[in-house]
Coordinates of C-alpha atoms and ligand atoms in Angstrom, one line a residue:
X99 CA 108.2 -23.3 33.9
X100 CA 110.3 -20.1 33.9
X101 CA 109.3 -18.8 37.3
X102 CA 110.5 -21.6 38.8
X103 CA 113.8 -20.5 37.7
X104 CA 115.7 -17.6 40.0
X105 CA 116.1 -14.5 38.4
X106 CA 119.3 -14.0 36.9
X107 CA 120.1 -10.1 36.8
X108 CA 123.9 -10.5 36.3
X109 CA 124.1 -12.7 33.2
X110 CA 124.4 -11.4 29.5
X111 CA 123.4 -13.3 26.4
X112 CA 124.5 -13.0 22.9
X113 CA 122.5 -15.0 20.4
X114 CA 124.1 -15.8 16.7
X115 CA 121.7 -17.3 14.1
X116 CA 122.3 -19.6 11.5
X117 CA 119.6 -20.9 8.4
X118 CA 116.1 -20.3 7.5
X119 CA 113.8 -17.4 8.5
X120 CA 112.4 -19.6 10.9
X121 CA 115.6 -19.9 12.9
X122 CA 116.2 -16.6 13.0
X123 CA 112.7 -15.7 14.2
X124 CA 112.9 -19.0 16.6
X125 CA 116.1 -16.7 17.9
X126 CA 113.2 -13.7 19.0
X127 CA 111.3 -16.6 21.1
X128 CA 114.9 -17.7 22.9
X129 CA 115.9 -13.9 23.6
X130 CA 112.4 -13.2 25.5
X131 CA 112.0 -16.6 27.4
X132 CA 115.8 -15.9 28.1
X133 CA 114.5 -12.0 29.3
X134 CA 111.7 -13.3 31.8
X135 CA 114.6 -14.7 34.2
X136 CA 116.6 -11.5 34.2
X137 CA 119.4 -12.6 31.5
X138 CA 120.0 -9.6 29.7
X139 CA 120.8 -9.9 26.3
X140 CA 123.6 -7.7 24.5
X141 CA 124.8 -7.4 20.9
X142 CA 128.7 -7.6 21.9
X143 CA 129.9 -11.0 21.6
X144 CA 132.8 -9.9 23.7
X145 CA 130.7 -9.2 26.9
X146 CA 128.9 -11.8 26.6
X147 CA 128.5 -14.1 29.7
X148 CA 126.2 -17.0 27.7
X149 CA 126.4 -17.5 23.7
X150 CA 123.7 -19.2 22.1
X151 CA 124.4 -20.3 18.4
X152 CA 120.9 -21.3 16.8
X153 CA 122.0 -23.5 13.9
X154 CA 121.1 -25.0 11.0
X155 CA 122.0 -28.5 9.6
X156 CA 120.1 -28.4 5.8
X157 CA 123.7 -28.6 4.0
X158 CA 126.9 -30.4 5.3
X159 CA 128.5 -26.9 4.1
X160 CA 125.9 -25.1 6.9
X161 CA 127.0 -27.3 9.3
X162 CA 130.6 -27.1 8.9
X163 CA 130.7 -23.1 8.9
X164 CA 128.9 -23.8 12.6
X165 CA 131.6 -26.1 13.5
X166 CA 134.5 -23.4 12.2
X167 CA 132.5 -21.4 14.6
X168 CA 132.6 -23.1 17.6
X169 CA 136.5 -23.5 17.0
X170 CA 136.7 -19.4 17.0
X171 CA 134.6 -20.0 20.3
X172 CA 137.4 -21.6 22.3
X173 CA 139.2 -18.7 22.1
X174 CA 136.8 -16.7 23.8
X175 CA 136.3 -19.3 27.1
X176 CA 139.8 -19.4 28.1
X177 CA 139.3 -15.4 27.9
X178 CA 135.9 -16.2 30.1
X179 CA 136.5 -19.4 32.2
X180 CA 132.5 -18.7 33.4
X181 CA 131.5 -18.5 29.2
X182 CA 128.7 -20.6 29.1
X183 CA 128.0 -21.9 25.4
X184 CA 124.9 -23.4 24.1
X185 CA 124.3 -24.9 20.4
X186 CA 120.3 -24.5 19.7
X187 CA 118.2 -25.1 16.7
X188 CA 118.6 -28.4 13.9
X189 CA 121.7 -29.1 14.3
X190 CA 121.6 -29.5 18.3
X191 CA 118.3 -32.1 17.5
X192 CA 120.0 -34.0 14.4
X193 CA 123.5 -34.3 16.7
X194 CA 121.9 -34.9 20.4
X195 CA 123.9 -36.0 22.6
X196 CA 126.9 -36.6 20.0
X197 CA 127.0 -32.5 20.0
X198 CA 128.3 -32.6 23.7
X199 CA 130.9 -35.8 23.1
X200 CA 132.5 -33.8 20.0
X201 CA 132.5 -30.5 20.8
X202 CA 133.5 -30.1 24.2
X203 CA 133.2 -26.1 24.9
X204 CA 129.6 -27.1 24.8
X205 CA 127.5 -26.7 27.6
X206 CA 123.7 -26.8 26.5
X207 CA 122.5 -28.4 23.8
X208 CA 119.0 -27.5 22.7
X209 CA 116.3 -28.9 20.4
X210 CA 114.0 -26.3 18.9
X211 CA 111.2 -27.3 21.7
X212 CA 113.0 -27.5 23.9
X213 CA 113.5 -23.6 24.3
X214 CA 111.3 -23.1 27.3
X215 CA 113.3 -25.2 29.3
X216 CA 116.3 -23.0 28.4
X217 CA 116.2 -21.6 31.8
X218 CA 116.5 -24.9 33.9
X219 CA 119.4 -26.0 31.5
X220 CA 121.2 -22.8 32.1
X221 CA 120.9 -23.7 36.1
X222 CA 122.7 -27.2 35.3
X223 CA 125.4 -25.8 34.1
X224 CA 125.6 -23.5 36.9
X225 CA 125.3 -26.2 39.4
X226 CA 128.6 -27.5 37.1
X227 CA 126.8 -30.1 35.0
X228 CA 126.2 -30.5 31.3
X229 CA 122.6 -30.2 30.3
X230 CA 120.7 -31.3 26.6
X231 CA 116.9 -31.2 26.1
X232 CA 116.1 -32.6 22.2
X233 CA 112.8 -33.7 23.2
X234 CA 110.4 -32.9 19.7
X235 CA 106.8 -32.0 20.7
X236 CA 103.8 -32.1 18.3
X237 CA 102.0 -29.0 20.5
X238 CA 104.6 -26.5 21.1
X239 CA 104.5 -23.7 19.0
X240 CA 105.4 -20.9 21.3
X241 CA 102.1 -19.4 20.9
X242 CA 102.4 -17.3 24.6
X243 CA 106.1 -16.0 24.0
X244 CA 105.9 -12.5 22.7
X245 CA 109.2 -12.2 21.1
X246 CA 111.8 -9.7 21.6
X247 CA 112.8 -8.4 18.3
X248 CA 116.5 -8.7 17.4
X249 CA 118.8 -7.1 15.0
X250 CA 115.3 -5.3 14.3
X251 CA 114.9 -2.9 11.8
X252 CA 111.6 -1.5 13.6
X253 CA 110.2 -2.0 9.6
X254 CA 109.6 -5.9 9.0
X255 CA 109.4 -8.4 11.1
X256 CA 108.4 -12.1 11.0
X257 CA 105.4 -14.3 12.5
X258 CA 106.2 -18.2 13.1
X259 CA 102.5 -19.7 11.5
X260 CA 103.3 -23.5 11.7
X261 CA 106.1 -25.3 13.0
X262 CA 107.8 -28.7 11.6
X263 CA 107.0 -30.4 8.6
X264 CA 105.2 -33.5 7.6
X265 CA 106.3 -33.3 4.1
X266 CA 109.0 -35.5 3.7
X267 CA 111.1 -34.7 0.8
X268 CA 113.7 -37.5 0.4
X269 CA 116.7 -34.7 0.4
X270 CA 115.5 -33.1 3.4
X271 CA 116.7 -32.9 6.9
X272 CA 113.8 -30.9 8.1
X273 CA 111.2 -33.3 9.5
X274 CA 113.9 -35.0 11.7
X275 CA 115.0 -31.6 13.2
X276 CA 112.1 -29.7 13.7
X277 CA 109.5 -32.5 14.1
X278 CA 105.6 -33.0 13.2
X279 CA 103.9 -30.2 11.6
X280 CA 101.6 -27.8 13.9
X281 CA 99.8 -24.8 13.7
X282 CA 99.6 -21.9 15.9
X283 CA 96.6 -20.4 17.5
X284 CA 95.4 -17.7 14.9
X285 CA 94.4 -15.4 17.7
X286 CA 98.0 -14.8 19.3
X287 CA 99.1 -15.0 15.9
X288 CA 96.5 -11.5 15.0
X289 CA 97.6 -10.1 18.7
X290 CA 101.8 -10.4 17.6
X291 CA 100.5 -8.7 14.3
X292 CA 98.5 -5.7 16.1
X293 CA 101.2 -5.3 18.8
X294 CA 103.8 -5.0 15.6
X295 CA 101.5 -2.5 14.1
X296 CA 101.2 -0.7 17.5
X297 CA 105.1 -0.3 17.8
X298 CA 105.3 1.3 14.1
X299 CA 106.4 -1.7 11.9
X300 CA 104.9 -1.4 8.6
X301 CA 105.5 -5.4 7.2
X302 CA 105.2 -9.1 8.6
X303 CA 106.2 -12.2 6.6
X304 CA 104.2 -15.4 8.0
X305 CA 106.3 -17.9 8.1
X306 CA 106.6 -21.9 7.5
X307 CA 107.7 -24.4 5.9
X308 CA 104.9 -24.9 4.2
X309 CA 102.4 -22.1 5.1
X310 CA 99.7 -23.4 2.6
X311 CA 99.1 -26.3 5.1
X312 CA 98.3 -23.9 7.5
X313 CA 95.0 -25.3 9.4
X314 CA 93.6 -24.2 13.3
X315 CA 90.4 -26.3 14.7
X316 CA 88.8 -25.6 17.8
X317 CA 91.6 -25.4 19.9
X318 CA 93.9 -27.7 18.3
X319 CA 97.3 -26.9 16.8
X320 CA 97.8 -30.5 15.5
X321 CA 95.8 -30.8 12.1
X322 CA 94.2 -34.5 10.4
X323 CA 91.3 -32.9 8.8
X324 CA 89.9 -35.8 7.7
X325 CA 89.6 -36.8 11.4
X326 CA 87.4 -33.7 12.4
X327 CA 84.0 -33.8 13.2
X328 CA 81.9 -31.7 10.2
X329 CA 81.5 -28.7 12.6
X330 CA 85.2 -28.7 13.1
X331 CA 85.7 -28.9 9.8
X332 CA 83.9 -26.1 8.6
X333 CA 85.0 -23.4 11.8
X334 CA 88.3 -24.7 11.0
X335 CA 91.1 -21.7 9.7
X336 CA 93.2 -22.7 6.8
X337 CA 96.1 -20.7 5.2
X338 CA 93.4 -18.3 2.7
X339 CA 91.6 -17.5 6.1
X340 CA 94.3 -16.6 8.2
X341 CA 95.8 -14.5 5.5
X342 CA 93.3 -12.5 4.9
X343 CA 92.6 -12.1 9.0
X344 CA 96.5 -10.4 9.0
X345 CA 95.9 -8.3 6.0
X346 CA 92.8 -6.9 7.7
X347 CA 94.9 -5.9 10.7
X348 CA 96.1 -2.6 9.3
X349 CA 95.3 -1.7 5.3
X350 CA 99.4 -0.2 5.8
X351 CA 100.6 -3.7 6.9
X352 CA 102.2 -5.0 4.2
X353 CA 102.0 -9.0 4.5
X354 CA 104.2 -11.5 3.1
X355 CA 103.9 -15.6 3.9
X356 CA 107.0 -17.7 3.0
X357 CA 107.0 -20.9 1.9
X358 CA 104.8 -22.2 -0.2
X359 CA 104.5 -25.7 -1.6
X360 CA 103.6 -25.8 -5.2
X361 CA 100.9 -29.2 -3.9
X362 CA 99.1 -27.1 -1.3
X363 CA 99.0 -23.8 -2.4
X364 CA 95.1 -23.3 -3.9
X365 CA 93.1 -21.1 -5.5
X366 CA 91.6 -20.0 -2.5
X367 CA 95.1 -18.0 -1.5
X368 CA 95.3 -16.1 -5.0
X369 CA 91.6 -15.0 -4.4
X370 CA 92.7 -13.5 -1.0
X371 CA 95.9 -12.0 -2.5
X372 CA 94.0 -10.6 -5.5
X373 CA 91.3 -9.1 -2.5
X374 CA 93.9 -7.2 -0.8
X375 CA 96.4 -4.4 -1.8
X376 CA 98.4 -5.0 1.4
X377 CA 99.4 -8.5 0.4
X378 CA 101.9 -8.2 -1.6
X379 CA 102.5 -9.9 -4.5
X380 CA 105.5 -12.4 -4.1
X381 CA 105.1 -16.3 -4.2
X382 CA 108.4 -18.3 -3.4
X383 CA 107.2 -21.6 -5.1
X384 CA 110.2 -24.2 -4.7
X385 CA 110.4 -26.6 -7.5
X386 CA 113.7 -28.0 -6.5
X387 CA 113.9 -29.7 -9.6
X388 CA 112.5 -29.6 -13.6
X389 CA 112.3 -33.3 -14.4
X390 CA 109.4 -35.2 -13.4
X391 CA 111.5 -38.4 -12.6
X392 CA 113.6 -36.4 -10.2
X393 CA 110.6 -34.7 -8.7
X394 CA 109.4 -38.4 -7.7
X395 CA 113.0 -39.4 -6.0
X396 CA 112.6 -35.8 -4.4
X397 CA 108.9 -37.3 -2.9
X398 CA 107.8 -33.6 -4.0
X399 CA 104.6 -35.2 -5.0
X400 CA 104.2 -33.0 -8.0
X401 CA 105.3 -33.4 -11.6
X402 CA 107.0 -31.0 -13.6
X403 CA 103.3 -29.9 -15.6
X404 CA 101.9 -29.9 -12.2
X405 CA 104.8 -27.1 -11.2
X406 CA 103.5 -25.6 -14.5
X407 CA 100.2 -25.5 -14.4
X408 CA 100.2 -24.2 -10.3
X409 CA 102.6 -21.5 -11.6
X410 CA 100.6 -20.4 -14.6
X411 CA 97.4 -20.7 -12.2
X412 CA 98.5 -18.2 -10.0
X413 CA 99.9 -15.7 -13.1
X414 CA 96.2 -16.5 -14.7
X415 CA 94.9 -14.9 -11.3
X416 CA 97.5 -12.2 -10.3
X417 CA 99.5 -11.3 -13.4
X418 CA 101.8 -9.0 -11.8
X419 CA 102.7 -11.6 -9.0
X420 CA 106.5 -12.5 -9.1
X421 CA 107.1 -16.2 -8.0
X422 CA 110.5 -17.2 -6.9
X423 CA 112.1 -20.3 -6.7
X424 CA 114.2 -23.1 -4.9
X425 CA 117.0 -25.5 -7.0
X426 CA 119.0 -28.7 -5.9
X427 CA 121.2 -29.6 -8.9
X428 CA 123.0 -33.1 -9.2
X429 CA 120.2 -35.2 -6.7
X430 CA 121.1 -38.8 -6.5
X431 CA 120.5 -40.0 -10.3
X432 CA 120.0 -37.2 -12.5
X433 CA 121.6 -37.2 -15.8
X434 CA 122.6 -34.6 -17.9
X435 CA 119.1 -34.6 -19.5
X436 CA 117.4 -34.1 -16.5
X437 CA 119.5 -31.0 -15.3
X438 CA 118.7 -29.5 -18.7
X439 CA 115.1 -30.1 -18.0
X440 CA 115.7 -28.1 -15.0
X441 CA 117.4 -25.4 -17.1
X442 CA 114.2 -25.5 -19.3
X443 CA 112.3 -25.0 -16.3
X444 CA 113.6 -21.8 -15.3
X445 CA 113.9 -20.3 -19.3
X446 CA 110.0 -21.2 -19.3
X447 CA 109.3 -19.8 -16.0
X448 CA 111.4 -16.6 -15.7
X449 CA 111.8 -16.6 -12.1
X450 CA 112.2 -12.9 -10.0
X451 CA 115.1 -14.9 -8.5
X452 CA 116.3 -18.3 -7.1
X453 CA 118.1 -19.7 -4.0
X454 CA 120.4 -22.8 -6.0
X455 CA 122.5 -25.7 -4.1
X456 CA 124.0 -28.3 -5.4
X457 CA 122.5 -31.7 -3.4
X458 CA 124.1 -32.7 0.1
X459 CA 123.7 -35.4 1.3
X460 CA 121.8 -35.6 5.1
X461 CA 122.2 -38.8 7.4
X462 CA 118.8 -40.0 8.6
X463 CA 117.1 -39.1 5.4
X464 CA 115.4 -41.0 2.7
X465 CA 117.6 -40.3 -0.3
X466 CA 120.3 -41.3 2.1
X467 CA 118.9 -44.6 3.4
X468 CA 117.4 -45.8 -0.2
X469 CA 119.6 -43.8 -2.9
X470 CA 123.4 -43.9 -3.4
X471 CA 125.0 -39.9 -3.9
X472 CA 126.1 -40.8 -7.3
X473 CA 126.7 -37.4 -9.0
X474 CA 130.4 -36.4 -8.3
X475 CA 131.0 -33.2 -6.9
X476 CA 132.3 -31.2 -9.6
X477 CA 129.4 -32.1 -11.9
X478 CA 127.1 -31.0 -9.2
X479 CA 128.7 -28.2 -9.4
X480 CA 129.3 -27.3 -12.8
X481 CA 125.1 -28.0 -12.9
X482 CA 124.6 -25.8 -10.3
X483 CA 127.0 -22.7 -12.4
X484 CA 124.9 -23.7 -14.8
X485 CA 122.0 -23.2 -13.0
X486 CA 122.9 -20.0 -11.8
X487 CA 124.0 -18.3 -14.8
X488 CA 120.3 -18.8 -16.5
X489 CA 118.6 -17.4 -13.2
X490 CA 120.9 -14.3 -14.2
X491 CA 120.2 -14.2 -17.0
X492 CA 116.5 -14.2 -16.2
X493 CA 116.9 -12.2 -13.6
X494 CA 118.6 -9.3 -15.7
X495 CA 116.1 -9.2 -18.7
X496 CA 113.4 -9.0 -15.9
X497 CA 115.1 -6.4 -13.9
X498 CA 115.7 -4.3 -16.9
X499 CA 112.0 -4.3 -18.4
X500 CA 110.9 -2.5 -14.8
X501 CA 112.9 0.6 -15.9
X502 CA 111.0 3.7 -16.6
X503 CA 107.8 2.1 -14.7
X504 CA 107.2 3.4 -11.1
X505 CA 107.2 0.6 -8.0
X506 CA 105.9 1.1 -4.4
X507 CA 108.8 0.3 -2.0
X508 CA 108.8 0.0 1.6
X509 CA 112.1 1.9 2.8
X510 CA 113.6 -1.1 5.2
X511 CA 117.1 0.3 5.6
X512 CA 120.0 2.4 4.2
X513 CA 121.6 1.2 1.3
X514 CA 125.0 -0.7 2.3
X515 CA 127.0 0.7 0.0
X516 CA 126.0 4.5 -0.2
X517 CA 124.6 6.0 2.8
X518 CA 122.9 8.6 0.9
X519 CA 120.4 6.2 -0.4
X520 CA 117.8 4.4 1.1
X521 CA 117.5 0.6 0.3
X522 CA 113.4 -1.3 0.3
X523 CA 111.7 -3.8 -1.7
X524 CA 109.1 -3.6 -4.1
X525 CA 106.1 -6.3 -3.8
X526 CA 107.6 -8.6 -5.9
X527 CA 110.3 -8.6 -3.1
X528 CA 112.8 -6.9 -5.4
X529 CA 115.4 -4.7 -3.5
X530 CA 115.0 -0.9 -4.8
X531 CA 117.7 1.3 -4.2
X532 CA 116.8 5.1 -4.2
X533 CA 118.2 8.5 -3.0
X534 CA 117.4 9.3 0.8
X535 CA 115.9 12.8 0.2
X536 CA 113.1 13.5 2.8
X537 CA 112.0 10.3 2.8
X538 CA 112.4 7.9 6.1
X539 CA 112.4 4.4 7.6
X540 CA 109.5 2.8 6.9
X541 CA 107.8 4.9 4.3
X542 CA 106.2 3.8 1.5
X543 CA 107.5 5.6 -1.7
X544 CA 106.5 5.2 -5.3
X545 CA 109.8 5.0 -7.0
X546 CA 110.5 5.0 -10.9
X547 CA 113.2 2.7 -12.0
X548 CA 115.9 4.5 -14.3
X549 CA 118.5 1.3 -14.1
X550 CA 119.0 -1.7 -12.8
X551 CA 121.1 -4.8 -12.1
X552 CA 120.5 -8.6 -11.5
X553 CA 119.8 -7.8 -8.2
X554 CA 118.4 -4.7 -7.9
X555 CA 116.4 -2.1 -9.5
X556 CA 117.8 1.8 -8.8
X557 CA 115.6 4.7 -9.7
X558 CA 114.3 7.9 -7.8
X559 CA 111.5 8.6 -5.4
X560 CA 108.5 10.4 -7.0
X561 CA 105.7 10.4 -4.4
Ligands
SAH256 N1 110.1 -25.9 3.1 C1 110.7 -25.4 2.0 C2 112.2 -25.4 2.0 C3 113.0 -25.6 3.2 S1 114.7 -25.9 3.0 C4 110.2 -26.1 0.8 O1 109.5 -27.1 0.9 O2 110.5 -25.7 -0.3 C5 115.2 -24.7 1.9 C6 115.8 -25.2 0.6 O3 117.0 -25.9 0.9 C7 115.0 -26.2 -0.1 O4 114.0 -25.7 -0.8 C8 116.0 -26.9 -0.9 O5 116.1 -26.3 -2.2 C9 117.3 -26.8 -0.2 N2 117.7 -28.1 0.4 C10 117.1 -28.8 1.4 N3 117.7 -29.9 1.6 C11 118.8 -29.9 0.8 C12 119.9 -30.8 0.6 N4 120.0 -32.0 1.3 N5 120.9 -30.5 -0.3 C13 120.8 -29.3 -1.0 N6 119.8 -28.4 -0.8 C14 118.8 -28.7 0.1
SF4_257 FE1 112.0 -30.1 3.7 FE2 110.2 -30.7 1.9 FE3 109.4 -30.0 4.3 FE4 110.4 -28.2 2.7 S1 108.5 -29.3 2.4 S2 110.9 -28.5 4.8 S3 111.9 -29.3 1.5 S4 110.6 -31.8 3.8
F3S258 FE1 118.2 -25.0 8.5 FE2 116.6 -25.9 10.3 FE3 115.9 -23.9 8.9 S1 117.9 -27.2 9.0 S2 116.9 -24.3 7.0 S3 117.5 -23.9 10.3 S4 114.6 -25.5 9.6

């Protein structure tokens, strides 16, 4: 499709993400389709000829910091008549064509599919029209792009397994904007890994939204398993396959896979994790809530002892494994009694740490269509302090037993507040903070904790 397209030597992008890992990495694939016709992509907003913002729409708060955005943006097109502004990612597929009709400074609006045609839609505008693709495709999964790394650290860097989501959790937003679930072909997924090892990074995190659902068949990315044939089935790849394909890359690749849903993550994964050093040992587990009746609105498909038991599976099998988590407070219905169940949840469960929202409602979605947004804001909110101050709480008394013990840390990048210390994370994905001293990027360094903080654990190389 791109070669069609005339090459384009003059034009410079800049590319602004917004959301999950998945956007950011969906950025990567955009910047090297973008490349193939010439565009040249630049880091200064200012120079910029073409500004792609990759958005997200999971909260009404994400999507209005993305609006604010796009009002800062009108500043720069009357300073560049020829600015040409694109809005990518979820929010350009849950807005379509209501994207162009409310904010007019935009020219492209693109689904996150739709990226290949990102070329032709830049020649519409050129030719001085408008131009939207939000087509959703249950193939595309950008297998042939090799992306071109952005922001990089030349450390980590992250590998798109499965795109969309057939999961439907009433609160989520997800499914509409980013489509079916599909996997990608394991074998460009081991070529992206070897070609990061070749370049020097020393970490990938495989990501989707549910990676455990991970499954490749003979050529097919779309996955009904109960539909293949018996051969299929059994030369199919699932999740604990694949994993343990990219650990094998390189016994110094550190592998991380993010996220996992507490119904499909099995045994078979904590056997492959337990197998391999290089996998380190880090499971974010979502439980968004800690009462069962909740967990049913949510459509999680789990009950609260079925959150237990997965979690107390997988610290049966790998005892030193940290296991983060996901929280919505104040979801259509939940009392007071419920929220504390969630409180209980997180006391029992001791979390590394916890990313915590209070609900927001999403047009389109099934808590929207069947359940009315009954909990006012402020007690959403007050839940959701709550919320936070146990995970800190949690977080501090775990923090604090790791001093005086020794952690292997993967130096990612200098610490932001002291540039004589280096900043990396530990397996359990806990930020280390260290002195520089001859160490560099992307060595691994045994480091023993001497303090620490809810965040972080400080201490001093040793290796
Ligand atoms: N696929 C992942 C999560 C993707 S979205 C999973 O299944 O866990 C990331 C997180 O955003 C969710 O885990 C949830 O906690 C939060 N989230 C999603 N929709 C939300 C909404 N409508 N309001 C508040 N938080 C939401
Ligand atoms: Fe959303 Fe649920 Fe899918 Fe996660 S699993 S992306 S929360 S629908
Ligand atoms: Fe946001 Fe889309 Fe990711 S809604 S969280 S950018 S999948």
């Amino acid at each position: 499709m791109t070669t069609e397209v005339q090459k384009n030597t003059t034009r410079k992008l800049f590319i602004e993400s917004y959301g999950c890992a998945m956007n950011f990495a969906d950025s990567e694939v955009v910047a090297s389709i973008m490349a193939e016709v010439g565009v040249e992509i630049t880091t200064e907003e200012m120079e910029a000829d073409i500004i792609f913002i990759n958005t997200c729409s999971i909260r009404d708060n994400a999507e209005q910091r993305i609006r604010n955005r796009l009002k800062h943006l009108r500043h720069n097109k009357k300073l560049n008549k020829k600015l040409t502004i694109g809005v990518l990612g979820c929010m350009a597929e849950r807005l379509k064509k209501q994207l162009l009709e409310e904010e007019k400074l935009v020219d492209i609006v693109a689904g996150p599919d739709a990226y290949k045609e990102l070329p032709i839609l830049l020649q519409e505008v050129e030719e001085g029209h408008k131009a939207i693709n939000v087509i959703l495709s249950l193939e595309e999964t950008y297998a042939d792009i090799q992306p071109t790394r952005l922001n990089s650290n030349g450390v980590t860097a992250f590998i798109s397994i499965t795109r969309g989501c057939d999961n439907m959790c009433s609160f989520c937003v997800v499914p509409f904007t980013r489509g079916r679930e599909r996997s990608r072909n394991p074998e460009s997924i081991l070529a992206e890994a070897k070609d990061l090892v070749a370049k020097g990074y020393k970490e990938v995190t495989l990501l989707g939204q549910n990676v455990d659902s991970y499954l490749w068949y003979g050529g097919g990315a779309r996955k009904d398993f109960n539909k293949l044939t018996e051969e299929e089935q059994s030369s199919s790849i699932s999740f604990a396959k694949l994993l343990e394909m990219v650990a094998q890359v390189d016994p110094s690749l550190r592998v991380r896979f993010s996220t996992s849903h507490p119904k499909d993550i099995h045994d078979e994964v904590l056997f492959v994790m337990q197998k391999y050093d290089n996998i380190a040992k880090h499971i974010h587990l979502p439980a968004q809530s800690g009462n069962s009746r909740i967990l049913e609105k949510m459509n999680r498909t789990y009950t609260r002892e079925w959150y237990e038991m997965k979690y107390n599976r997988i610290k049966e099998l790998i005892p030193h494994c940290s296991i983060s988590c996901d929280i919505i407070t104040g979801f259509c219905s939940e009392t007071e009694e419920d929220h504390q169940d969630t409180l209980d949840l997180m006391r029992t469960c001791e979390f590394e740490f916890s990313y915590m929202y209070f609900y927001s409602e999403r047009p389109g979605t099934l808590a929207a269509r069947k359940y009315e947004d009954d909990i006012p804001e402020e007690i959403k909110k007050k839940r959701l302090t709550e919320v936070i101050e146990v995970q800190h709480e949690v977080a501090k008394r775990l923090n604090k037993a790791q001093e005086g013990k020794v952690h292997r840390v993967l130096i990612e990048m200098q610490s932001k507040k002291n540039e004589n210390e280096w900043m990396g994370r530990n397996e359990q994905n806990i930020k280390v903070i260290f002195p520089k001293a001859n160490y560099k990027m992307g060595d691994y360094v045994d480091v023993r904790v001497e303090r620490s903080t809810i965040t972080s654990l400080i201490g001093v190389g040793v290796s």
